């Protein structure tokens, strides 16, 4: 349709996509990912599958990327831009001489980046990067984009004085065993050579490149005219923004945001490393209240808040993600709020579920989940910061699923749990969940063994269930908490169900957020801070559900008044973001 309202042509007429095969990387038939080229006016591009959309079909190529003017000449057919053997994942455009095409395959975690010349058919495509998406240490970064006069964004090209080479700017997280050290590399697209022109302060601060500001002119950017927007923060200093200009790399601070919660300005934060019994290296962030001294104050009540993740190798699972120098941001219902209640907070301890080779990760889900939790609990007790009988566990979404499973299969570790917006019966998500490809009928035992609903009779520790009344996430419908609560109540567990009116998978209303905080604090004060039962008599050995029941049995089942695909892979509420790598390279 033109701006004057006149119809130009119909690109495609697709039926409802209701027959997409059940497997990761399966897609719909026909044209998909239809977009405008960012570097050209009125030019379209899209992808079409060659495997019928079924990821289980072996075929080469698997996807073909096409391009065509919006108003082609009579008889002009779409042009084949590139053929891919993995699944198409997008394009970063530059000009007729350069574009980057991404493809990936979840089953193997393989990801590739191709260099193509869209306007030169005689230039053969070549692979720029071929790597594992879960190997964060090898991530080369993403190309920085500049804004054009039309408001689109294309890959920025840089040049040097008396140098004919074509350079890109690669902006990366810089994951290392010591934590993330973001960087900016000047990358020769033809030779692959790199020059590091900027790197974060690795001692005290966490800095990152936010945007490229040298986009006022069309064409290549001279290195001496480079200007970038960066952010800078520390454990206790709020994020501030700066403009950095070349060639002298002079910094100009442009913000002065005050500390958002000065009462916790001197909180203690430490990224800790420890080992699971099978040798897998684990990482967590330990937060302690301001002024706390373990030698003087003794062990504290502790809240462990996490979210499991799947990996294909032990090495990838053991890699460090995040930085010890990042500012301790606290969201509306973040676990870090309980620092004000003098809790120790173990945030985001690595809970890797590993399936190496042909093994599926979830076939040993419970075993690996318990081993990871045992290692985390042993570490905070060893450090003397957590009281063995006052360690609570919690999580949101898949983290809630984790919480229920730990109370069922590792009751010797925790005194109580908080589970928000979770799914507890995997037979109610029979066509896969999270990163599980197999259906209920293909992996019946796995679905049953992973479901804490099936182990409701083993849960004896107090558990608080919170759920939005109108959860729109297909993997965590509200009925999951309702059914689980009734199963727990029927077996005499001390449990409470809170339904938040009008809320979805996350919680938005002030009333809901305040109520979640009140319910959680009340639960922790009663069942964690005041707990006197023996919880961790023998952490090194699993009790297989045989734990002492909570001494307070007067209120074994309490219901709250009011209200009536797979889980999200990022836990917004806890501040732990499990996003995809910065690039698909």
Coordinates of C-alpha atoms in Angstrom, one line a residue:
X1 CA 0.0 0.0 0.0
X2 CA 1.4 3.4 -1.0
X3 CA 1.2 6.4 1.3
X4 CA -1.6 7.8 -0.9
X5 CA -3.7 4.7 0.0
X6 CA -3.4 3.0 -3.4
X7 CA -2.9 -0.8 -3.3
X8 CA 0.5 -2.0 -4.8
X9 CA 0.4 -5.8 -4.6
X10 CA -0.2 -8.7 -2.3
X11 CA 2.9 -10.4 -1.1
X12 CA 1.5 -13.5 0.5
X13 CA -1.8 -14.9 1.9
X14 CA -0.9 -17.4 4.6
X15 CA -3.2 -19.7 6.5
X16 CA -3.3 -20.0 10.3
X17 CA 0.0 -21.4 11.5
X18 CA -1.6 -24.3 13.4
X19 CA 0.4 -27.2 12.0
X20 CA 4.0 -26.3 12.9
X21 CA 5.8 -29.5 13.9
X22 CA 6.6 -29.9 17.6
X23 CA 10.3 -29.5 17.8
X24 CA 12.8 -26.6 18.5
X25 CA 13.6 -24.8 15.3
X26 CA 10.4 -25.9 13.6
X27 CA 8.7 -23.0 11.7
X28 CA 5.7 -22.3 9.5
X29 CA 5.7 -23.0 5.7
X30 CA 5.7 -20.1 3.2
X31 CA 7.1 -16.7 3.5
X32 CA 8.2 -15.7 7.0
X33 CA 10.4 -12.9 8.6
X34 CA 9.2 -10.5 5.9
X35 CA 11.0 -7.2 6.3
X36 CA 12.3 -4.1 4.5
X37 CA 16.0 -3.8 3.8
X38 CA 17.5 -1.2 6.1
X39 CA 20.0 0.0 3.5
X40 CA 17.7 0.4 0.5
X41 CA 14.4 2.0 -0.2
X42 CA 11.3 -0.2 -0.8
X43 CA 13.2 -3.5 -1.0
X44 CA 11.9 -6.6 0.7
X45 CA 13.6 -9.7 2.0
X46 CA 12.2 -12.9 3.7
X47 CA 13.0 -16.5 4.4
X48 CA 11.3 -19.7 3.2
X49 CA 11.8 -23.2 4.7
X50 CA 12.9 -26.1 2.5
X51 CA 12.1 -28.8 5.1
X52 CA 8.4 -28.3 5.4
X53 CA 9.0 -26.4 8.6
X54 CA 9.9 -29.7 10.4
X55 CA 13.2 -29.5 12.2
X56 CA 13.4 -33.3 12.3
X57 CA 13.7 -33.5 8.5
X58 CA 17.3 -33.6 7.2
X59 CA 17.6 -31.5 4.1
X60 CA 20.1 -29.1 2.5
X61 CA 19.5 -26.2 2.2
X62 CA 17.1 -25.9 5.2
X63 CA 16.2 -22.2 4.6
X64 CA 16.5 -19.9 1.6
X65 CA 16.6 -16.1 2.0
X66 CA 15.0 -14.1 -0.9
X67 CA 15.0 -10.4 -1.8
X68 CA 12.8 -8.4 -4.2
X69 CA 11.9 -4.8 -4.9
X70 CA 8.5 -3.8 -3.6
X71 CA 7.4 -3.1 -7.1
X72 CA 9.2 -5.6 -9.3
X73 CA 9.4 -5.4 -13.1
X74 CA 6.9 -7.6 -15.0
X75 CA 8.1 -11.1 -14.8
X76 CA 10.9 -10.3 -12.3
X77 CA 11.3 -13.2 -9.9
X78 CA 12.6 -13.0 -6.3
X79 CA 16.4 -13.2 -6.1
X80 CA 18.0 -15.8 -4.0
X81 CA 20.2 -13.9 -1.5
X82 CA 21.6 -16.9 0.5
X83 CA 21.0 -20.6 1.3
X84 CA 21.4 -21.9 4.8
X85 CA 21.7 -25.4 6.3
X86 CA 20.7 -24.3 9.8
X87 CA 17.7 -22.2 10.7
X88 CA 17.6 -18.6 9.5
X89 CA 18.1 -16.1 12.3
X90 CA 18.2 -12.6 10.7
X91 CA 20.3 -10.2 8.8
X92 CA 22.4 -7.1 9.7
X93 CA 22.5 -4.9 6.6
X94 CA 25.3 -2.5 5.6
X95 CA 25.2 -1.8 1.9
X96 CA 25.5 -3.7 -1.4
X97 CA 29.0 -4.9 -0.6
X98 CA 28.3 -6.2 2.9
X99 CA 25.6 -7.8 5.0
X100 CA 25.8 -10.4 7.8
X101 CA 23.4 -13.4 7.8
X102 CA 22.8 -15.4 11.0
X103 CA 21.8 -19.0 11.3
X104 CA 21.6 -21.3 14.3
X105 CA 20.5 -24.8 15.5
X106 CA 19.2 -25.2 19.0
X107 CA 19.8 -29.0 19.3
X108 CA 23.5 -28.6 18.9
X109 CA 23.8 -24.9 20.1
X110 CA 25.6 -24.2 16.9
X111 CA 25.5 -20.7 15.5
X112 CA 27.1 -19.3 12.3
X113 CA 27.5 -15.8 10.9
X114 CA 27.9 -15.4 7.1
X115 CA 29.4 -12.5 5.2
X116 CA 27.6 -11.8 1.9
X117 CA 27.7 -9.1 -0.8
X118 CA 24.1 -8.5 -1.7
X119 CA 24.9 -6.5 -4.8
X120 CA 27.7 -8.8 -6.2
X121 CA 26.7 -12.2 -7.4
X122 CA 30.2 -13.1 -8.3
X123 CA 31.4 -12.7 -4.6
X124 CA 30.9 -16.0 -2.8
X125 CA 29.4 -16.0 0.8
X126 CA 31.9 -17.0 3.5
X127 CA 31.6 -18.0 7.1
X128 CA 32.8 -15.3 9.5
X129 CA 32.1 -17.0 12.8
X130 CA 31.1 -20.7 13.6
X131 CA 30.7 -21.4 17.3
X132 CA 28.6 -22.7 20.1
X133 CA 26.0 -20.2 21.3
X134 CA 26.4 -21.3 24.9
X135 CA 30.2 -20.7 24.9
X136 CA 30.1 -17.2 26.2
X137 CA 33.9 -17.0 26.4
X138 CA 34.3 -17.1 22.7
X139 CA 31.5 -14.6 21.8
X140 CA 33.2 -12.0 19.5
X141 CA 30.5 -9.4 20.0
X142 CA 27.9 -7.8 17.8
X143 CA 28.5 -5.2 15.0
X144 CA 27.6 -1.7 16.1
X145 CA 24.9 0.1 14.0
X146 CA 24.6 3.7 12.8
X147 CA 21.4 5.5 12.1
X148 CA 20.8 6.6 8.5
X149 CA 19.0 9.7 7.3
X150 CA 15.8 7.7 6.9
X151 CA 15.9 6.6 10.5
X152 CA 17.0 3.0 9.7
X153 CA 20.0 1.3 11.3
X154 CA 22.8 -0.3 9.3
X155 CA 26.2 -1.7 10.2
X156 CA 28.8 1.1 10.8
X157 CA 31.9 0.9 8.7
X158 CA 35.1 2.6 10.0
X159 CA 38.3 3.6 8.2
X160 CA 41.7 4.7 9.3
X161 CA 44.1 7.3 7.8
X162 CA 46.0 5.8 4.8
X163 CA 44.3 2.5 5.3
X164 CA 42.0 0.9 2.7
X165 CA 40.8 -1.9 5.0
X166 CA 37.1 -2.2 5.9
X167 CA 36.6 -2.1 9.7
X168 CA 33.5 -2.9 11.8
X169 CA 33.0 -2.2 15.5
X170 CA 32.3 -5.4 17.5
X171 CA 30.6 -4.7 20.9
X172 CA 30.9 -7.6 23.3
X173 CA 30.1 -8.7 26.8
X174 CA 33.7 -10.0 27.3
X175 CA 32.8 -13.0 29.5
X176 CA 35.8 -14.3 31.4
X177 CA 36.4 -16.5 34.4
X178 CA 36.7 -13.3 36.5
X179 CA 33.3 -12.0 35.2
X180 CA 32.2 -9.9 32.2
X181 CA 34.7 -7.3 30.9
X182 CA 32.8 -5.5 28.0
X183 CA 34.9 -4.4 25.1
X184 CA 34.9 -2.7 21.7
X185 CA 37.0 -4.2 18.9
X186 CA 38.0 -2.7 15.6
X187 CA 37.5 -5.7 13.4
X188 CA 38.9 -6.0 9.8
X189 CA 36.1 -7.8 8.0
X190 CA 38.4 -9.2 5.3
X191 CA 41.4 -10.5 7.4
X192 CA 39.6 -11.1 10.7
X193 CA 42.3 -9.2 12.6
X194 CA 41.1 -7.3 15.7
X195 CA 42.3 -4.3 17.6
X196 CA 40.8 -3.6 21.1
X197 CA 40.1 0.2 21.2
X198 CA 38.1 0.2 24.4
X199 CA 37.6 -2.0 27.4
X200 CA 35.8 -1.8 30.7
X201 CA 37.6 -1.1 34.0
X202 CA 38.0 -4.5 35.4
X203 CA 39.0 -3.6 38.9
X204 CA 36.2 -1.6 40.4
X205 CA 33.7 -0.6 37.7
X206 CA 31.4 -2.3 35.2
X207 CA 31.3 -0.3 32.0
X208 CA 29.5 -1.0 28.7
X209 CA 29.0 0.5 25.3
X210 CA 25.4 1.6 24.9
X211 CA 25.3 3.2 21.5
X212 CA 27.3 4.7 18.6
X213 CA 26.8 8.5 18.3
X214 CA 28.9 9.1 15.2
X215 CA 26.0 8.8 12.8
X216 CA 25.4 12.3 11.7
X217 CA 26.9 11.7 8.2
X218 CA 26.3 9.1 5.6
X219 CA 29.2 6.7 4.6
X220 CA 32.2 5.4 6.5
X221 CA 33.2 6.9 9.9
X222 CA 36.8 8.0 10.4
X223 CA 38.3 6.5 13.6
X224 CA 39.2 10.0 14.8
X225 CA 35.6 11.0 14.6
X226 CA 34.3 8.1 16.6
X227 CA 32.0 9.0 19.5
X228 CA 30.2 6.5 21.7
X229 CA 27.7 6.5 24.6
X230 CA 28.9 4.4 27.6
X231 CA 27.5 3.5 31.0
X232 CA 29.5 3.1 34.2
X233 CA 28.6 1.6 37.5
X234 CA 30.0 -0.3 40.5
X235 CA 28.6 -2.5 43.3
X236 CA 27.4 0.5 45.2
X237 CA 27.4 3.3 42.7
X238 CA 24.3 3.9 40.5
X239 CA 24.7 3.7 36.7
X240 CA 25.8 6.9 35.1
X241 CA 26.2 7.7 31.3
X242 CA 29.2 9.2 29.5
X243 CA 30.1 10.3 26.0
X244 CA 33.6 9.2 24.9
X245 CA 35.2 10.8 21.9
X246 CA 38.3 9.8 19.8
X247 CA 41.1 10.3 19.2
X248 CA 41.9 11.4 22.8
X249 CA 39.1 9.2 24.3
X250 CA 38.0 12.1 26.5
X251 CA 35.1 11.3 28.8
X252 CA 32.1 13.6 29.4
X253 CA 29.6 12.6 32.1
X254 CA 26.1 13.5 31.1
X255 CA 24.0 12.1 34.0
X256 CA 24.1 12.3 37.8
X257 CA 21.5 9.9 39.0
X258 CA 21.2 9.7 42.8
X259 CA 21.3 6.3 44.6
X260 CA 17.8 4.9 44.4
X261 CA 17.8 3.3 47.8
X262 CA 20.5 5.0 50.0
X263 CA 19.5 2.8 53.0
X264 CA 21.2 -0.1 51.2
X265 CA 24.0 1.9 49.6
X266 CA 26.7 0.0 51.5
X267 CA 25.3 -3.5 50.9
X268 CA 28.0 -6.2 50.4
X269 CA 28.1 -8.0 47.0
X270 CA 30.4 -10.8 46.0
X271 CA 30.4 -13.2 43.0
X272 CA 31.3 -16.5 44.5
X273 CA 32.6 -19.8 42.9
X274 CA 32.1 -23.3 44.2
X275 CA 31.9 -26.8 42.8
X276 CA 29.1 -29.4 42.4
X277 CA 29.9 -32.9 43.5
X278 CA 30.2 -34.1 39.9
X279 CA 32.9 -31.4 39.3
X280 CA 30.8 -28.8 37.5
X281 CA 31.9 -25.3 38.5
X282 CA 29.1 -23.1 39.7
X283 CA 28.7 -19.3 40.2
X284 CA 26.3 -17.2 42.4
X285 CA 26.1 -13.7 43.6
X286 CA 26.1 -13.4 47.4
X287 CA 24.6 -10.2 48.9
X288 CA 24.9 -9.3 52.6
X289 CA 23.3 -6.4 54.6
X290 CA 25.1 -3.1 55.2
X291 CA 27.5 -3.3 58.1
X292 CA 27.3 -7.1 58.4
X293 CA 30.3 -8.9 59.9
X294 CA 30.0 -12.7 60.0
X295 CA 32.6 -13.0 62.8
X296 CA 30.7 -10.6 65.1
X297 CA 27.1 -11.1 63.9
X298 CA 27.0 -14.8 63.2
X299 CA 25.0 -16.6 60.5
X300 CA 21.9 -14.9 59.0
X301 CA 18.6 -16.2 57.6
X302 CA 19.2 -16.8 53.9
X303 CA 17.0 -16.6 50.8
X304 CA 18.2 -18.5 47.7
X305 CA 16.6 -17.2 44.6
X306 CA 17.3 -18.8 41.2
X307 CA 16.3 -20.1 37.8
X308 CA 17.6 -23.4 36.1
X309 CA 19.2 -23.4 32.7
X310 CA 20.0 -26.2 30.2
X311 CA 23.4 -26.8 28.7
X312 CA 25.1 -29.3 26.3
X313 CA 28.4 -29.5 28.1
X314 CA 29.9 -29.2 31.6
X315 CA 32.4 -26.6 30.4
X316 CA 29.7 -24.3 29.1
X317 CA 27.7 -24.7 32.3
X318 CA 30.7 -23.7 34.4
X319 CA 31.4 -20.5 32.5
X320 CA 31.0 -17.3 34.5
X321 CA 28.2 -15.0 33.4
X322 CA 27.8 -11.4 34.7
X323 CA 30.1 -9.1 36.6
X324 CA 30.9 -8.7 40.3
X325 CA 31.1 -4.9 39.7
X326 CA 27.5 -4.5 38.4
X327 CA 25.3 -2.2 40.4
X328 CA 22.9 -4.0 42.7
X329 CA 19.6 -3.1 41.0
X330 CA 16.5 -3.9 43.0
X331 CA 13.2 -4.5 41.2
X332 CA 9.7 -4.1 42.7
X333 CA 9.6 -7.7 44.0
X334 CA 13.3 -8.5 44.0
X335 CA 14.7 -10.9 46.6
X336 CA 17.3 -8.1 47.4
X337 CA 14.6 -6.2 49.3
X338 CA 15.1 -8.7 52.1
X339 CA 18.6 -7.3 52.7
X340 CA 16.6 -4.6 54.7
X341 CA 15.4 -7.5 56.9
X342 CA 19.0 -8.6 57.5
X343 CA 18.8 -11.6 55.2
X344 CA 21.7 -13.0 53.3
X345 CA 20.6 -13.3 49.6
X346 CA 22.1 -15.9 47.3
X347 CA 20.9 -14.6 43.9
X348 CA 21.0 -16.6 40.7
X349 CA 23.1 -19.5 41.8
X350 CA 23.9 -21.5 38.7
X351 CA 21.4 -24.4 38.4
X352 CA 22.7 -26.1 35.3
X353 CA 20.9 -29.1 33.8
X354 CA 23.4 -30.7 31.5
X355 CA 22.7 -33.2 28.7
X356 CA 26.0 -34.2 27.1
X357 CA 26.2 -36.1 23.8
X358 CA 23.0 -37.9 23.0
X359 CA 21.7 -37.6 26.6
X360 CA 18.8 -35.2 27.2
X361 CA 19.4 -32.8 30.0
X362 CA 16.0 -33.4 31.7
X363 CA 16.6 -37.2 32.0
X364 CA 18.7 -36.3 35.1
X365 CA 16.8 -33.2 36.1
X366 CA 16.1 -34.0 39.7
X367 CA 19.5 -35.4 40.4
X368 CA 21.3 -32.4 38.9
X369 CA 18.9 -29.9 40.5
X370 CA 19.5 -31.3 44.0
X371 CA 23.3 -31.5 43.5
X372 CA 23.4 -27.8 42.5
X373 CA 21.3 -26.8 45.4
X374 CA 23.4 -28.8 47.9
X375 CA 26.6 -27.2 46.6
X376 CA 25.1 -23.7 47.0
X377 CA 23.8 -24.4 50.5
X378 CA 27.1 -26.0 51.6
X379 CA 29.0 -22.9 50.4
X380 CA 26.9 -20.3 52.3
X381 CA 27.1 -22.4 55.4
X382 CA 30.9 -22.9 55.0
X383 CA 31.3 -19.1 54.7
X384 CA 29.4 -18.7 58.0
X385 CA 26.9 -16.3 56.5
X386 CA 23.8 -18.5 56.5
X387 CA 22.1 -20.3 59.4
X388 CA 21.8 -24.0 58.4
X389 CA 18.2 -24.2 59.7
X390 CA 17.1 -20.8 58.2
X391 CA 17.6 -21.1 54.5
X392 CA 14.6 -20.5 52.2
X393 CA 14.3 -21.1 48.5
X394 CA 12.3 -19.2 45.9
X395 CA 11.8 -18.5 42.3
X396 CA 9.5 -17.1 39.6
X397 CA 8.1 -19.1 36.6
X398 CA 10.6 -22.0 35.9
X399 CA 12.2 -20.9 39.2
X400 CA 8.9 -21.7 41.0
X401 CA 9.0 -25.1 39.4
X402 CA 12.5 -25.5 40.7
X403 CA 11.4 -24.4 44.2
X404 CA 8.7 -27.0 44.4
X405 CA 11.0 -29.8 43.2
X406 CA 13.6 -28.9 45.8
X407 CA 11.1 -29.0 48.6
X408 CA 10.0 -32.4 47.4
X409 CA 13.4 -33.9 46.7
X410 CA 15.8 -32.0 49.0
X411 CA 13.8 -31.1 52.1
X412 CA 17.0 -31.4 54.2
X413 CA 18.3 -28.2 52.5
X414 CA 15.5 -25.7 53.0
X415 CA 13.1 -24.6 55.8
X416 CA 10.4 -23.2 53.4
X417 CA 9.8 -22.0 49.8
X418 CA 8.2 -19.2 47.8
X419 CA 7.0 -20.2 44.3
X420 CA 5.5 -17.5 42.0
X421 CA 3.7 -18.1 38.7
X422 CA 5.0 -21.6 38.3
X423 CA 4.0 -24.8 36.5
X424 CA 4.0 -28.0 38.6
X425 CA 2.4 -30.7 36.5
X426 CA 4.3 -31.3 33.2
X427 CA 1.6 -33.5 31.9
X428 CA -0.5 -30.3 31.5
X429 CA 2.2 -29.1 29.0
X430 CA 2.4 -32.3 27.0
X431 CA 4.0 -31.0 23.8
X432 CA 7.2 -29.7 25.4
X433 CA 8.1 -27.0 28.0
X434 CA 11.0 -24.7 28.6
X435 CA 13.7 -26.3 26.4
X436 CA 12.3 -29.8 26.4
X437 CA 11.8 -31.0 22.8
X438 CA 10.1 -34.3 23.4
X439 CA 6.4 -34.7 24.0
X440 CA 4.8 -36.4 27.0
X441 CA 4.3 -39.6 24.9
X442 CA 7.9 -39.7 23.8
X443 CA 9.4 -39.1 27.3
X444 CA 6.6 -40.1 29.8
X445 CA 8.9 -41.0 32.6
X446 CA 10.8 -37.7 32.4
X447 CA 7.6 -35.7 32.4
X448 CA 6.3 -37.5 35.5
X449 CA 9.5 -37.6 37.4
X450 CA 10.1 -33.8 36.8
X451 CA 6.6 -32.9 38.0
X452 CA 6.5 -31.8 41.7
X453 CA 2.8 -32.3 41.4
X454 CA 3.5 -36.1 41.3
X455 CA 5.6 -35.7 44.5
X456 CA 3.1 -33.5 46.4
X457 CA 2.9 -36.2 49.1
X458 CA 6.6 -35.7 49.8
X459 CA 6.5 -31.9 50.4
X460 CA 6.4 -31.3 54.1
X461 CA 8.1 -27.9 54.3
X462 CA 5.9 -24.7 54.1
X463 CA 5.4 -23.5 50.6
X464 CA 3.8 -20.2 49.5
X465 CA 2.2 -20.2 46.0
X466 CA 1.5 -16.9 44.3
X467 CA 0.0 -16.7 40.8
X468 CA -1.7 -14.1 38.6
X469 CA -5.4 -14.8 38.0
X470 CA -5.0 -14.3 34.3
X471 CA -1.6 -15.8 33.4
X472 CA -1.3 -15.7 29.6
X473 CA 1.9 -17.8 29.5
X474 CA 0.8 -21.1 27.9
X475 CA 3.3 -23.0 30.1
X476 CA 2.2 -21.6 33.4
X477 CA -1.6 -21.2 33.3
X478 CA -3.2 -20.2 36.7
X479 CA -4.7 -23.7 37.1
X480 CA -1.2 -25.1 37.7
X481 CA -1.0 -23.4 41.1
X482 CA -4.6 -24.2 41.9
X483 CA -4.2 -27.9 41.2
X484 CA -0.9 -28.1 43.0
X485 CA -2.3 -26.3 46.0
X486 CA -5.2 -28.8 46.2
X487 CA -2.7 -31.7 46.0
X488 CA -0.6 -30.3 48.7
X489 CA -3.6 -29.5 50.9
X490 CA -4.9 -33.1 50.4
X491 CA -1.6 -34.5 51.8
X492 CA -1.6 -32.2 54.8
X493 CA 1.2 -29.9 53.7
X494 CA 1.5 -26.4 55.2
X495 CA 0.8 -24.3 52.2
X496 CA -0.8 -21.0 51.1
X497 CA -2.2 -20.0 47.7
X498 CA -2.4 -16.3 46.8
X499 CA -4.2 -15.4 43.5
X500 CA -3.7 -11.9 42.3
X501 CA -6.7 -10.4 40.5
X502 CA -6.2 -9.2 36.9
X503 CA -2.5 -10.0 36.9
X504 CA -0.7 -12.0 34.2
X505 CA 2.6 -13.9 34.3
X506 CA 4.4 -10.9 35.9
X507 CA 2.8 -8.5 38.3
X508 CA 2.1 -4.8 37.5
X509 CA -0.4 -3.2 39.8
X510 CA 0.8 -1.4 42.9
X511 CA -1.7 -3.3 45.0
X512 CA -0.4 -6.6 43.7
X513 CA 3.2 -5.8 44.2
X514 CA 2.6 -4.6 47.7
X515 CA 0.6 -7.7 48.5
X516 CA 3.3 -10.0 47.1
X517 CA 5.9 -8.3 49.3
X518 CA 3.6 -8.6 52.4
X519 CA 2.8 -12.2 51.8
X520 CA 6.5 -13.1 51.1
X521 CA 7.8 -11.2 54.2
X522 CA 5.1 -12.7 56.4
X523 CA 6.1 -16.2 55.1
X524 CA 9.8 -15.7 55.6
X525 CA 9.4 -14.2 59.1
X526 CA 7.2 -17.1 60.3
X527 CA 8.8 -20.0 58.6
X528 CA 12.4 -19.0 58.1
X529 CA 13.5 -16.4 60.7
X530 CA 11.5 -18.1 63.5
X531 CA 12.2 -21.6 62.4
X532 CA 13.5 -23.9 65.1
X533 CA 13.1 -27.3 63.4
X534 CA 16.1 -29.3 62.4
X535 CA 16.5 -28.7 58.7
X536 CA 20.1 -29.4 57.6
X537 CA 21.2 -32.2 59.9
X538 CA 23.1 -33.8 57.0
X539 CA 23.4 -31.7 53.9
X540 CA 25.8 -34.1 52.2
X541 CA 23.2 -36.9 52.0
X542 CA 19.8 -36.6 50.3
X543 CA 16.9 -37.6 52.6
X544 CA 14.7 -38.5 49.6
X545 CA 11.8 -36.5 51.1
X546 CA 12.3 -37.9 54.6
X547 CA 12.4 -34.7 56.7
X548 CA 10.9 -33.7 60.0
X549 CA 7.6 -32.0 59.6
X550 CA 7.3 -28.4 60.6
X551 CA 6.5 -28.2 64.3
X552 CA 3.7 -25.6 63.7
X553 CA 1.0 -27.9 62.3
X554 CA -2.1 -26.0 63.4
X555 CA -2.4 -24.3 60.0
X556 CA -1.4 -27.1 57.6
X557 CA -3.5 -25.6 54.8
X558 CA -4.3 -22.0 54.5
X559 CA -5.9 -20.3 51.5
X560 CA -5.7 -16.6 50.8
X561 CA -8.8 -14.6 50.0
X562 CA -9.3 -12.4 47.0
X563 CA -9.0 -13.1 43.3
X564 CA -10.0 -16.1 42.1
X565 CA 4.8 -22.5 25.1
X566 CA 7.2 -22.9 27.7
X567 CA 7.9 -20.7 30.7
X568 CA 9.6 -17.4 30.1
X569 CA 13.3 -17.8 30.0
X570 CA 14.1 -14.7 31.9
X571 CA 13.2 -14.0 35.5
X572 CA 12.4 -10.3 35.4
X573 CA 11.2 -10.3 39.0
X574 CA 14.5 -11.5 40.5
X575 CA 16.6 -9.2 38.3
X576 CA 18.3 -12.3 36.7
X577 CA 18.1 -12.0 33.0
X578 CA 18.7 -15.2 31.0
X579 CA 18.7 -13.6 27.7
X580 CA 20.2 -14.9 24.5
X581 CA 23.8 -14.1 23.8
X582 CA 24.4 -10.5 22.6
X583 CA 24.8 -11.8 19.1
X584 CA 24.1 -14.8 17.0
X585 CA 27.7 -14.9 15.8

